[in-house]
Amino acid sequence: KDKVYYVPSSNYSKVQTYIMAARKDWMDNLGITKAPETLDEFYDMLKKFTYDDPDGNGEDDTYGIHGGTWMGFNYVPAAYGIQPNSYYLVDGKIVYTSTTEEYKELLKTLNKWFKEKLIDPEFVTDDRDVQRKKWAEGRFGVLVDHPWWFAKSTSGNLTDMLAQANPNAEVIYFEAFEGPDGKSGGIQSYPNLHADGFCFGRNTSDEKVERIMAIMESFAVDWDWYVECYFGEKGKHYNLDKDGKIELIPEMNTPEIHAEEGLSGYFAESPLDLDDYKKFTAIADLPPYQIAEKNKMSYTGVAFPVSGVNEAEKTKGTDITTIAQEFYYNAITGNVDIDAEWDNYIKRLNEAGLQEVLAEFERIAIK
């Protein structure tokens, strides 16, 4: 009573990395016969996507990659062993990744690419909707997102979005490439409670809690019931394909229908793994998930378990993130000299309270 309780949950999509997708038709047009396996090969592909007229329209109107939204450049920082603006436990010590030498080298790489116009210059200000619109329009050749958003069974998916704008477009999903020291990975948030699960408000009665938990338990133990509540009625909301997989009826697979009829994950929450997913997913939707399964995790955020709340991070974290983000964008776009401004940048972070945050993480980290 008088407390908010949060019940964590997870599923296959939460234990897989975000991936990179590239325009395969562009690769074919340019004679690129395989996906990049190293950072250097990725760089070469971005250059060709930018300068060699990959769409064949005779115009200088394409970029290699976008790089906006919280997912950033995904495999690229992972090739240096980090994700920006994160806290890692390294050799028994808490480290803020945006102060490391690896991070400095990452910024120099991205600044070089930006100068060469391989990165869409509007990545700084574009939101996710604008980024996706540009993807559909063929403005850049590599996109970062989660496998779930590439699956055709997802309402508003990126594959259909591109196909509707260009029926001849093809996409290839590829594994994380290796960096200078052989490191690689795909971005994913370290497991946490802020998004994965559901809450009981402080005024929720015991009776309601018990009833809701019983409903949630029923989804986990009764597969047919879960399918009915998540996907709807067979013949109305979905059919089965030749392989016995659930095939959603497009006009019924919309956020509006889901909300109106009480379907999808907001109403039917259940912990699923990839084997469960395969029961209701068309074979054509599996490739992006299979790519994600092969990637190592490159965590973002607080990437270690803790035994309590970091009060210093609660009060000082926003200022630290603001300073780090400003330097990130200014460094990439060439508005600051990375080496010349580095010491002052570190000083500003410390003045904002970074050392206090690190000290508190040292105290509460479960090592």
mmCIF file of C-alpha atoms in Angstrom:
data_model
loop_
_atom_site.group_PDB
_atom_site.id
_atom_site.type_symbol
_atom_site.label_atom_id
_atom_site.label_comp_id
_atom_site.label_asym_id
_atom_site.label_seq_id
_atom_site.Cartn_x
_atom_site.Cartn_y
_atom_site.Cartn_z
ATOM 1 C CA LYS A 1 0.000 0.000 0.000
ATOM 2 C CA ASP A 2 1.116 3.589 -0.768
ATOM 3 C CA LYS A 3 3.902 2.305 -3.025
ATOM 4 C CA VAL A 4 4.268 1.914 -6.782
ATOM 5 C CA TYR A 5 5.157 -1.641 -7.792
ATOM 6 C CA TYR A 6 6.769 -2.430 -11.123
ATOM 7 C CA VAL A 7 6.631 -5.926 -12.606
ATOM 8 C CA PRO A 8 9.490 -6.499 -15.059
ATOM 9 C CA SER A 9 8.974 -8.425 -18.267
ATOM 10 C CA SER A 10 11.048 -9.221 -21.308
ATOM 11 C CA ASN A 11 10.835 -10.947 -24.673
ATOM 12 C CA TYR A 12 12.927 -11.965 -27.642
ATOM 13 C CA SER A 13 13.215 -8.381 -28.934
ATOM 14 C CA LYS A 14 14.754 -7.150 -25.689
ATOM 15 C CA VAL A 15 17.610 -9.633 -25.681
ATOM 16 C CA GLN A 16 18.756 -8.935 -29.225
ATOM 17 C CA THR A 17 20.844 -6.118 -30.582
ATOM 18 C CA TYR A 18 19.809 -3.407 -32.965
ATOM 19 C CA ILE A 19 21.171 -4.136 -36.410
ATOM 20 C CA MET A 20 22.264 -2.396 -39.587
ATOM 21 C CA ALA A 21 20.469 -2.743 -42.905
ATOM 22 C CA ALA A 22 21.864 -1.657 -46.261
ATOM 23 C CA ARG A 23 20.396 -1.148 -49.704
ATOM 24 C CA LYS A 24 21.322 -4.384 -51.467
ATOM 25 C CA ASP A 25 20.190 -3.003 -54.834
ATOM 26 C CA TRP A 26 22.720 -0.191 -54.362
ATOM 27 C CA MET A 27 25.413 -2.729 -53.516
ATOM 28 C CA ASP A 28 24.580 -4.699 -56.659
ATOM 29 C CA ASN A 29 24.685 -1.547 -58.794
ATOM 30 C CA LEU A 30 28.140 -0.715 -57.433
ATOM 31 C CA GLY A 31 29.617 -4.210 -57.625
ATOM 32 C CA ILE A 32 29.786 -4.680 -53.838
ATOM 33 C CA THR A 33 29.490 -8.441 -53.515
ATOM 34 C CA LYS A 34 29.399 -8.916 -49.731
ATOM 35 C CA ALA A 35 28.464 -7.117 -46.553
ATOM 36 C CA PRO A 36 31.311 -5.328 -44.736
ATOM 37 C CA GLU A 37 33.240 -7.398 -42.234
ATOM 38 C CA THR A 38 35.595 -4.675 -40.984
ATOM 39 C CA LEU A 39 35.324 -0.984 -40.195
ATOM 40 C CA ASP A 40 37.478 -0.199 -43.228
ATOM 41 C CA GLU A 41 35.174 -2.180 -45.530
ATOM 42 C CA PHE A 42 32.179 -0.371 -44.069
ATOM 43 C CA TYR A 43 33.886 2.967 -44.756
ATOM 44 C CA ASP A 44 34.534 1.936 -48.360
ATOM 45 C CA MET A 45 30.860 1.020 -48.805
ATOM 46 C CA LEU A 46 29.719 4.374 -47.398
ATOM 47 C CA LYS A 47 32.013 6.199 -49.824
ATOM 48 C CA LYS A 48 30.539 4.334 -52.789
ATOM 49 C CA PHE A 49 26.995 4.949 -51.556
ATOM 50 C CA THR A 50 27.829 8.658 -51.389
ATOM 51 C CA TYR A 51 29.870 9.269 -54.523
ATOM 52 C CA ASP A 52 29.202 6.514 -57.072
ATOM 53 C CA ASP A 53 25.534 7.254 -57.847
ATOM 54 C CA PRO A 54 24.171 4.043 -56.275
ATOM 55 C CA ASP A 55 20.582 4.672 -57.372
ATOM 56 C CA GLY A 56 21.635 5.399 -60.958
ATOM 57 C CA ASN A 57 19.673 8.629 -61.295
ATOM 58 C CA GLY A 58 22.681 10.711 -62.343
ATOM 59 C CA GLU A 59 22.289 13.027 -59.346
ATOM 60 C CA ASP A 60 24.606 13.688 -56.391
ATOM 61 C CA ASP A 61 21.825 13.142 -53.856
ATOM 62 C CA THR A 62 22.748 10.221 -51.593
ATOM 63 C CA TYR A 63 24.644 9.729 -48.342
ATOM 64 C CA GLY A 64 26.160 6.605 -46.875
ATOM 65 C CA ILE A 65 24.474 6.667 -43.482
ATOM 66 C CA HIS A 66 22.246 8.817 -41.317
ATOM 67 C CA GLY A 67 23.386 8.198 -37.742
ATOM 68 C CA GLY A 68 20.664 10.096 -35.922
ATOM 69 C CA THR A 69 18.332 9.054 -33.047
ATOM 70 C CA TRP A 70 19.484 7.443 -29.811
ATOM 71 C CA MET A 71 20.831 4.372 -31.646
ATOM 72 C CA GLY A 72 23.473 6.530 -33.320
ATOM 73 C CA PHE A 73 25.977 4.687 -35.469
ATOM 74 C CA ASN A 74 25.481 1.335 -33.691
ATOM 75 C CA TYR A 75 28.196 -0.985 -35.028
ATOM 76 C CA VAL A 76 30.695 1.869 -35.404
ATOM 77 C CA PRO A 77 31.191 2.765 -31.711
ATOM 78 C CA ALA A 78 30.921 -0.949 -30.897
ATOM 79 C CA ALA A 79 33.923 -1.477 -33.173
ATOM 80 C CA TYR A 80 35.817 0.641 -30.619
ATOM 81 C CA GLY A 81 34.385 -1.366 -27.723
ATOM 82 C CA ILE A 82 31.922 1.240 -26.433
ATOM 83 C CA GLN A 83 28.644 3.078 -26.827
ATOM 84 C CA PRO A 84 28.636 6.824 -26.066
ATOM 85 C CA ASN A 85 27.297 8.328 -22.848
ATOM 86 C CA SER A 86 27.361 5.056 -20.931
ATOM 87 C CA TYR A 87 28.843 3.702 -17.714
ATOM 88 C CA TYR A 88 30.885 0.509 -17.980
ATOM 89 C CA LEU A 89 32.585 -1.702 -15.440
ATOM 90 C CA VAL A 90 36.108 -2.188 -16.820
ATOM 91 C CA ASP A 91 38.727 -4.189 -14.911
ATOM 92 C CA GLY A 92 36.880 -3.601 -11.661
ATOM 93 C CA LYS A 93 36.523 0.154 -12.166
ATOM 94 C CA ILE A 94 33.544 2.249 -13.266
ATOM 95 C CA VAL A 95 34.239 4.214 -16.451
ATOM 96 C CA TYR A 96 32.214 6.857 -18.260
ATOM 97 C CA THR A 97 32.648 5.859 -21.901
ATOM 98 C CA SER A 98 32.495 9.405 -23.246
ATOM 99 C CA THR A 99 35.812 10.188 -21.531
ATOM 100 C CA THR A 100 37.854 7.282 -22.875
ATOM 101 C CA GLU A 101 40.583 7.204 -25.505
ATOM 102 C CA GLU A 102 38.421 4.809 -27.517
ATOM 103 C CA TYR A 103 35.695 7.435 -27.570
ATOM 104 C CA LYS A 104 38.117 10.090 -28.753
ATOM 105 C CA GLU A 105 39.179 7.833 -31.637
ATOM 106 C CA LEU A 106 35.540 7.158 -32.477
ATOM 107 C CA LEU A 107 34.850 10.901 -32.706
ATOM 108 C CA LYS A 108 37.828 11.387 -34.998
ATOM 109 C CA THR A 109 36.587 8.623 -37.286
ATOM 110 C CA LEU A 110 33.076 10.062 -37.463
ATOM 111 C CA ASN A 111 34.439 13.571 -37.988
ATOM 112 C CA LYS A 112 36.481 12.286 -40.935
ATOM 113 C CA TRP A 113 33.385 10.674 -42.417
ATOM 114 C CA PHE A 114 31.343 13.822 -41.863
ATOM 115 C CA LYS A 115 33.958 15.963 -43.641
ATOM 116 C CA GLU A 116 33.825 13.534 -46.547
ATOM 117 C CA LYS A 117 30.010 13.909 -46.630
ATOM 118 C CA LEU A 118 29.364 10.234 -45.951
ATOM 119 C CA ILE A 119 26.951 11.159 -43.141
ATOM 120 C CA ASP A 120 23.695 13.002 -43.714
ATOM 121 C CA PRO A 121 24.497 16.442 -42.212
ATOM 122 C CA GLU A 122 20.977 16.714 -40.806
ATOM 123 C CA PHE A 123 21.499 13.701 -38.512
ATOM 124 C CA VAL A 124 21.957 16.178 -35.658
ATOM 125 C CA THR A 125 18.415 17.551 -35.883
ATOM 126 C CA ASP A 126 16.368 14.844 -37.631
ATOM 127 C CA ASP A 127 14.012 12.855 -35.428
ATOM 128 C CA ARG A 128 13.177 9.213 -36.051
ATOM 129 C CA ASP A 129 10.186 9.985 -38.266
ATOM 130 C CA VAL A 130 12.275 12.209 -40.539
ATOM 131 C CA GLN A 131 15.052 9.633 -40.633
ATOM 132 C CA ARG A 132 12.600 6.950 -41.729
ATOM 133 C CA LYS A 133 11.063 9.203 -44.358
ATOM 134 C CA LYS A 134 14.523 9.777 -45.819
ATOM 135 C CA TRP A 135 15.191 6.022 -45.761
ATOM 136 C CA ALA A 136 12.021 5.429 -47.769
ATOM 137 C CA GLU A 137 13.010 8.190 -50.194
ATOM 138 C CA GLY A 138 16.433 6.605 -50.797
ATOM 139 C CA ARG A 139 18.418 9.488 -49.333
ATOM 140 C CA PHE A 140 20.977 7.240 -47.587
ATOM 141 C CA GLY A 141 22.041 3.614 -47.856
ATOM 142 C CA VAL A 142 22.497 2.282 -44.294
ATOM 143 C CA LEU A 143 19.878 2.369 -41.542
ATOM 144 C CA VAL A 144 20.108 1.359 -37.890
ATOM 145 C CA ASP A 145 17.058 -0.083 -36.148
ATOM 146 C CA HIS A 146 15.727 -3.099 -34.305
ATOM 147 C CA PRO A 147 14.895 -6.328 -36.183
ATOM 148 C CA TRP A 148 11.284 -5.917 -35.078
ATOM 149 C CA TRP A 149 10.974 -2.772 -37.186
ATOM 150 C CA PHE A 150 12.262 -4.553 -40.300
ATOM 151 C CA ALA A 151 9.841 -7.508 -39.948
ATOM 152 C CA LYS A 152 6.914 -7.221 -42.366
ATOM 153 C CA SER A 153 4.563 -8.466 -39.646
ATOM 154 C CA THR A 154 5.169 -5.219 -37.719
ATOM 155 C CA SER A 155 2.674 -2.452 -38.369
ATOM 156 C CA GLY A 156 4.445 0.445 -40.098
ATOM 157 C CA ASN A 157 7.583 -1.609 -40.708
ATOM 158 C CA LEU A 158 10.619 -0.205 -42.494
ATOM 159 C CA THR A 159 10.687 -2.889 -45.178
ATOM 160 C CA ASP A 160 7.222 -2.041 -46.478
ATOM 161 C CA MET A 161 7.911 1.657 -46.058
ATOM 162 C CA LEU A 162 10.809 1.382 -48.497
ATOM 163 C CA ALA A 163 9.017 -0.981 -50.883
ATOM 164 C CA GLN A 164 6.012 1.333 -51.151
ATOM 165 C CA ALA A 165 8.275 4.185 -52.237
ATOM 166 C CA ASN A 166 10.491 2.029 -54.451
ATOM 167 C CA PRO A 167 9.207 -1.457 -55.395
ATOM 168 C CA ASN A 168 12.621 -2.354 -56.859
ATOM 169 C CA ALA A 169 14.525 -1.643 -53.642
ATOM 170 C CA GLU A 170 16.193 -4.554 -51.852
ATOM 171 C CA VAL A 171 17.593 -4.696 -48.330
ATOM 172 C CA ILE A 172 20.345 -6.772 -46.769
ATOM 173 C CA TYR A 173 20.889 -7.166 -43.024
ATOM 174 C CA PHE A 174 24.447 -7.672 -41.890
ATOM 175 C CA GLU A 175 26.348 -8.651 -38.771
ATOM 176 C CA ALA A 176 28.467 -6.261 -36.733
ATOM 177 C CA PHE A 177 31.839 -5.651 -38.353
ATOM 178 C CA GLU A 178 35.151 -5.640 -36.496
ATOM 179 C CA GLY A 179 37.087 -2.554 -35.476
ATOM 180 C CA PRO A 180 40.838 -1.924 -35.317
ATOM 181 C CA ASP A 181 41.300 -4.263 -32.334
ATOM 182 C CA GLY A 182 38.799 -6.905 -33.400
ATOM 183 C CA LYS A 183 35.944 -5.574 -31.259
ATOM 184 C CA SER A 184 32.369 -5.656 -32.511
ATOM 185 C CA GLY A 185 28.770 -5.597 -31.395
ATOM 186 C CA GLY A 186 25.289 -4.187 -31.800
ATOM 187 C CA ILE A 187 23.714 -1.611 -29.528
ATOM 188 C CA GLN A 188 21.157 -2.595 -26.894
ATOM 189 C CA SER A 189 20.097 -1.108 -23.571
ATOM 190 C CA TYR A 190 21.346 -2.915 -20.496
ATOM 191 C CA PRO A 191 18.389 -4.748 -18.879
ATOM 192 C CA ASN A 192 16.373 -2.307 -16.777
ATOM 193 C CA LEU A 193 12.910 -1.635 -15.457
ATOM 194 C CA HIS A 194 12.056 1.697 -17.045
ATOM 195 C CA ALA A 195 10.400 0.305 -20.180
ATOM 196 C CA ASP A 196 9.982 -3.444 -19.926
ATOM 197 C CA GLY A 197 6.975 -4.404 -17.833
ATOM 198 C CA PHE A 198 3.950 -2.857 -16.185
ATOM 199 C CA CYS A 199 3.122 -0.856 -13.032
ATOM 200 C CA PHE A 200 0.622 -0.993 -10.249
ATOM 201 C CA GLY A 201 -0.285 2.426 -8.910
ATOM 202 C CA ARG A 202 -0.076 3.106 -5.177
ATOM 203 C CA ASN A 203 -3.874 3.060 -4.850
ATOM 204 C CA THR A 204 -4.397 -0.270 -6.618
ATOM 205 C CA SER A 205 -6.345 -2.658 -4.433
ATOM 206 C CA ASP A 206 -5.030 -6.096 -3.537
ATOM 207 C CA GLU A 207 -7.980 -7.611 -5.379
ATOM 208 C CA LYS A 208 -7.066 -5.841 -8.622
ATOM 209 C CA VAL A 209 -3.400 -6.753 -8.292
ATOM 210 C CA GLU A 210 -4.271 -10.416 -7.838
ATOM 211 C CA ARG A 211 -6.694 -10.379 -10.764
ATOM 212 C CA ILE A 212 -4.268 -8.629 -13.143
ATOM 213 C CA MET A 213 -1.428 -10.948 -12.167
ATOM 214 C CA ALA A 214 -3.720 -13.933 -12.793
ATOM 215 C CA ILE A 215 -4.441 -12.585 -16.292
ATOM 216 C CA MET A 216 -0.753 -12.094 -16.978
ATOM 217 C CA GLU A 217 -0.021 -15.598 -15.712
ATOM 218 C CA SER A 218 -2.671 -17.007 -18.037
ATOM 219 C CA PHE A 219 -0.890 -15.497 -21.061
ATOM 220 C CA ALA A 220 2.351 -17.189 -20.013
ATOM 221 C CA VAL A 221 0.867 -20.675 -19.582
ATOM 222 C CA ASP A 222 -1.847 -20.839 -22.248
ATOM 223 C CA TRP A 223 -0.437 -20.313 -25.738
ATOM 224 C CA ASP A 224 -3.783 -20.320 -27.585
ATOM 225 C CA TRP A 225 -5.208 -17.737 -25.173
ATOM 226 C CA TYR A 226 -2.146 -15.545 -25.653
ATOM 227 C CA VAL A 227 -2.473 -15.760 -29.455
ATOM 228 C CA GLU A 228 -6.150 -14.827 -29.271
ATOM 229 C CA CYS A 229 -5.487 -11.779 -27.088
ATOM 230 C CA TYR A 230 -2.356 -10.649 -28.920
ATOM 231 C CA PHE A 231 -3.288 -11.332 -32.561
ATOM 232 C CA GLY A 232 -7.072 -11.489 -32.431
ATOM 233 C CA GLU A 233 -9.542 -13.750 -34.160
ATOM 234 C CA LYS A 234 -8.465 -16.143 -36.913
ATOM 235 C CA GLY A 235 -10.073 -15.174 -40.201
ATOM 236 C CA LYS A 236 -10.754 -11.651 -39.015
ATOM 237 C CA HIS A 237 -7.398 -10.381 -37.800
ATOM 238 C CA TYR A 238 -5.067 -13.047 -39.191
ATOM 239 C CA ASN A 239 -4.812 -16.182 -41.310
ATOM 240 C CA LEU A 240 -2.303 -19.006 -41.391
ATOM 241 C CA ASP A 241 0.192 -19.241 -44.261
ATOM 242 C CA LYS A 242 1.301 -22.469 -45.979
ATOM 243 C CA ASP A 243 3.830 -23.094 -43.186
ATOM 244 C CA GLY A 244 1.211 -22.689 -40.468
ATOM 245 C CA LYS A 245 2.588 -19.304 -39.427
ATOM 246 C CA ILE A 246 0.330 -16.444 -38.443
ATOM 247 C CA GLU A 247 -0.106 -14.012 -41.324
ATOM 248 C CA LEU A 248 -1.635 -10.726 -40.243
ATOM 249 C CA ILE A 249 -4.368 -9.168 -42.367
ATOM 250 C CA PRO A 250 -2.844 -5.772 -43.270
ATOM 251 C CA GLU A 251 -5.928 -3.621 -42.764
ATOM 252 C CA MET A 252 -6.381 -5.116 -39.291
ATOM 253 C CA ASN A 253 -2.711 -4.713 -38.316
ATOM 254 C CA THR A 254 -2.771 -1.031 -37.407
ATOM 255 C CA PRO A 255 -2.218 0.808 -34.102
ATOM 256 C CA GLU A 256 -5.779 2.118 -34.314
ATOM 257 C CA ILE A 257 -7.312 -1.360 -34.635
ATOM 258 C CA HIS A 258 -5.062 -2.693 -31.876
ATOM 259 C CA ALA A 259 -6.202 0.075 -29.519
ATOM 260 C CA GLU A 260 -9.873 -0.237 -30.478
ATOM 261 C CA GLU A 261 -10.044 -4.014 -30.073
ATOM 262 C CA GLY A 262 -7.526 -4.450 -27.254
ATOM 263 C CA LEU A 263 -4.874 -6.405 -29.121
ATOM 264 C CA SER A 264 -1.072 -6.548 -29.257
ATOM 265 C CA GLY A 265 1.542 -6.179 -26.524
ATOM 266 C CA TYR A 266 -0.145 -3.413 -24.573
ATOM 267 C CA PHE A 267 -2.952 -5.835 -23.713
ATOM 268 C CA ALA A 268 -1.299 -9.259 -23.914
ATOM 269 C CA GLU A 269 2.059 -9.185 -22.136
ATOM 270 C CA SER A 270 4.051 -12.410 -21.994
ATOM 271 C CA PRO A 271 7.754 -13.297 -21.769
ATOM 272 C CA LEU A 272 8.640 -14.830 -25.148
ATOM 273 C CA ASP A 273 11.888 -16.141 -26.551
ATOM 274 C CA LEU A 274 12.863 -16.466 -30.206
ATOM 275 C CA ASP A 275 11.543 -20.042 -30.363
ATOM 276 C CA ASP A 276 8.116 -18.704 -29.371
ATOM 277 C CA TYR A 277 8.430 -15.977 -31.965
ATOM 278 C CA LYS A 278 9.155 -18.540 -34.672
ATOM 279 C CA LYS A 279 5.785 -20.170 -33.997
ATOM 280 C CA PHE A 280 3.914 -17.185 -35.381
ATOM 281 C CA THR A 281 6.417 -15.483 -37.633
ATOM 282 C CA ALA A 282 6.706 -15.942 -41.367
ATOM 283 C CA ILE A 283 10.021 -17.405 -42.437
ATOM 284 C CA ALA A 284 10.650 -14.239 -44.484
ATOM 285 C CA ASP A 285 10.621 -12.182 -41.268
ATOM 286 C CA LEU A 286 13.348 -14.175 -39.515
ATOM 287 C CA PRO A 287 16.581 -12.925 -41.219
ATOM 288 C CA PRO A 288 16.950 -9.658 -39.244
ATOM 289 C CA TYR A 289 16.450 -11.552 -35.980
ATOM 290 C CA GLN A 290 18.954 -14.202 -36.996
ATOM 291 C CA ILE A 291 21.510 -11.482 -37.722
ATOM 292 C CA ALA A 292 20.879 -9.877 -34.325
ATOM 293 C CA GLU A 293 21.372 -13.238 -32.594
ATOM 294 C CA LYS A 294 24.889 -13.449 -34.014
ATOM 295 C CA ASN A 295 25.959 -10.042 -32.715
ATOM 296 C CA LYS A 296 27.695 -9.458 -29.419
ATOM 297 C CA MET A 297 25.937 -7.044 -27.068
ATOM 298 C CA SER A 298 27.270 -3.484 -27.055
ATOM 299 C CA TYR A 299 25.418 -2.001 -24.110
ATOM 300 C CA THR A 300 24.316 1.569 -23.707
ATOM 301 C CA GLY A 301 23.374 3.206 -20.404
ATOM 302 C CA VAL A 302 24.455 1.845 -17.031
ATOM 303 C CA ALA A 303 25.914 -1.454 -18.182
ATOM 304 C CA PHE A 304 26.239 -3.337 -14.895
ATOM 305 C CA PRO A 305 23.929 -4.372 -12.045
ATOM 306 C CA VAL A 306 23.548 -2.055 -9.070
ATOM 307 C CA SER A 307 22.270 -2.483 -5.528
ATOM 308 C CA GLY A 308 20.569 0.896 -5.226
ATOM 309 C CA VAL A 309 19.889 4.298 -6.754
ATOM 310 C CA ASN A 310 22.733 6.639 -7.730
ATOM 311 C CA GLU A 311 21.491 9.861 -6.141
ATOM 312 C CA ALA A 312 24.369 11.849 -7.637
ATOM 313 C CA GLU A 313 23.436 10.664 -11.125
ATOM 314 C CA LYS A 314 19.799 11.627 -10.508
ATOM 315 C CA THR A 315 20.767 15.239 -9.776
ATOM 316 C CA LYS A 316 23.817 15.677 -11.980
ATOM 317 C CA GLY A 317 23.261 13.195 -14.799
ATOM 318 C CA THR A 318 21.304 15.566 -17.040
ATOM 319 C CA ASP A 319 24.054 18.198 -16.993
ATOM 320 C CA ILE A 320 26.703 15.558 -17.671
ATOM 321 C CA THR A 321 24.740 14.138 -20.590
ATOM 322 C CA THR A 322 24.143 17.628 -22.024
ATOM 323 C CA ILE A 323 27.857 18.458 -21.981
ATOM 324 C CA ALA A 324 28.733 15.070 -23.495
ATOM 325 C CA GLN A 325 26.091 15.335 -26.220
ATOM 326 C CA GLU A 326 27.132 18.863 -27.170
ATOM 327 C CA PHE A 327 30.733 17.749 -27.520
ATOM 328 C CA TYR A 328 29.675 14.642 -29.470
ATOM 329 C CA TYR A 329 27.817 16.596 -32.132
ATOM 330 C CA ASN A 330 30.293 19.476 -32.266
ATOM 331 C CA ALA A 331 33.207 17.063 -32.593
ATOM 332 C CA ILE A 332 31.613 15.058 -35.395
ATOM 333 C CA THR A 333 30.522 18.125 -37.355
ATOM 334 C CA GLY A 334 33.899 19.844 -36.945
ATOM 335 C CA ASN A 335 32.741 22.735 -34.773
ATOM 336 C CA VAL A 336 35.454 21.909 -32.230
ATOM 337 C CA ASP A 337 38.975 20.534 -32.523
ATOM 338 C CA ILE A 338 38.790 17.215 -30.682
ATOM 339 C CA ASP A 339 42.375 17.135 -29.412
ATOM 340 C CA ALA A 340 42.548 20.849 -28.593
ATOM 341 C CA GLU A 341 39.265 20.867 -26.649
ATOM 342 C CA TRP A 342 39.533 17.448 -25.019
ATOM 343 C CA ASP A 343 41.007 18.523 -21.671
ATOM 344 C CA ASN A 344 38.535 21.363 -21.308
ATOM 345 C CA TYR A 345 35.705 18.975 -22.139
ATOM 346 C CA ILE A 346 36.815 16.565 -19.387
ATOM 347 C CA LYS A 347 37.131 19.486 -16.978
ATOM 348 C CA ARG A 348 33.570 20.605 -17.704
ATOM 349 C CA LEU A 349 32.261 17.083 -17.079
ATOM 350 C CA ASN A 350 34.057 16.925 -13.746
ATOM 351 C CA GLU A 351 32.763 20.345 -12.764
ATOM 352 C CA ALA A 352 29.247 19.095 -13.549
ATOM 353 C CA GLY A 353 29.733 16.276 -11.037
ATOM 354 C CA LEU A 354 31.022 13.321 -13.051
ATOM 355 C CA GLN A 355 33.480 12.199 -10.366
ATOM 356 C CA GLU A 356 30.717 12.177 -7.763
ATOM 357 C CA VAL A 357 28.553 10.050 -10.052
ATOM 358 C CA LEU A 358 31.410 7.623 -10.673
ATOM 359 C CA ALA A 359 32.154 7.395 -6.933
ATOM 360 C CA GLU A 360 28.512 6.582 -6.190
ATOM 361 C CA PHE A 361 28.466 3.896 -8.885
ATOM 362 C CA GLU A 362 31.599 2.411 -7.331
ATOM 363 C CA ARG A 363 29.666 2.155 -4.068
ATOM 364 C CA ILE A 364 26.484 0.551 -5.427
ATOM 365 C CA ALA A 365 27.829 -1.528 -8.331
ATOM 366 C CA ILE A 366 27.491 -5.284 -7.918
ATOM 367 C CA LYS A 367 30.929 -6.463 -9.009
#
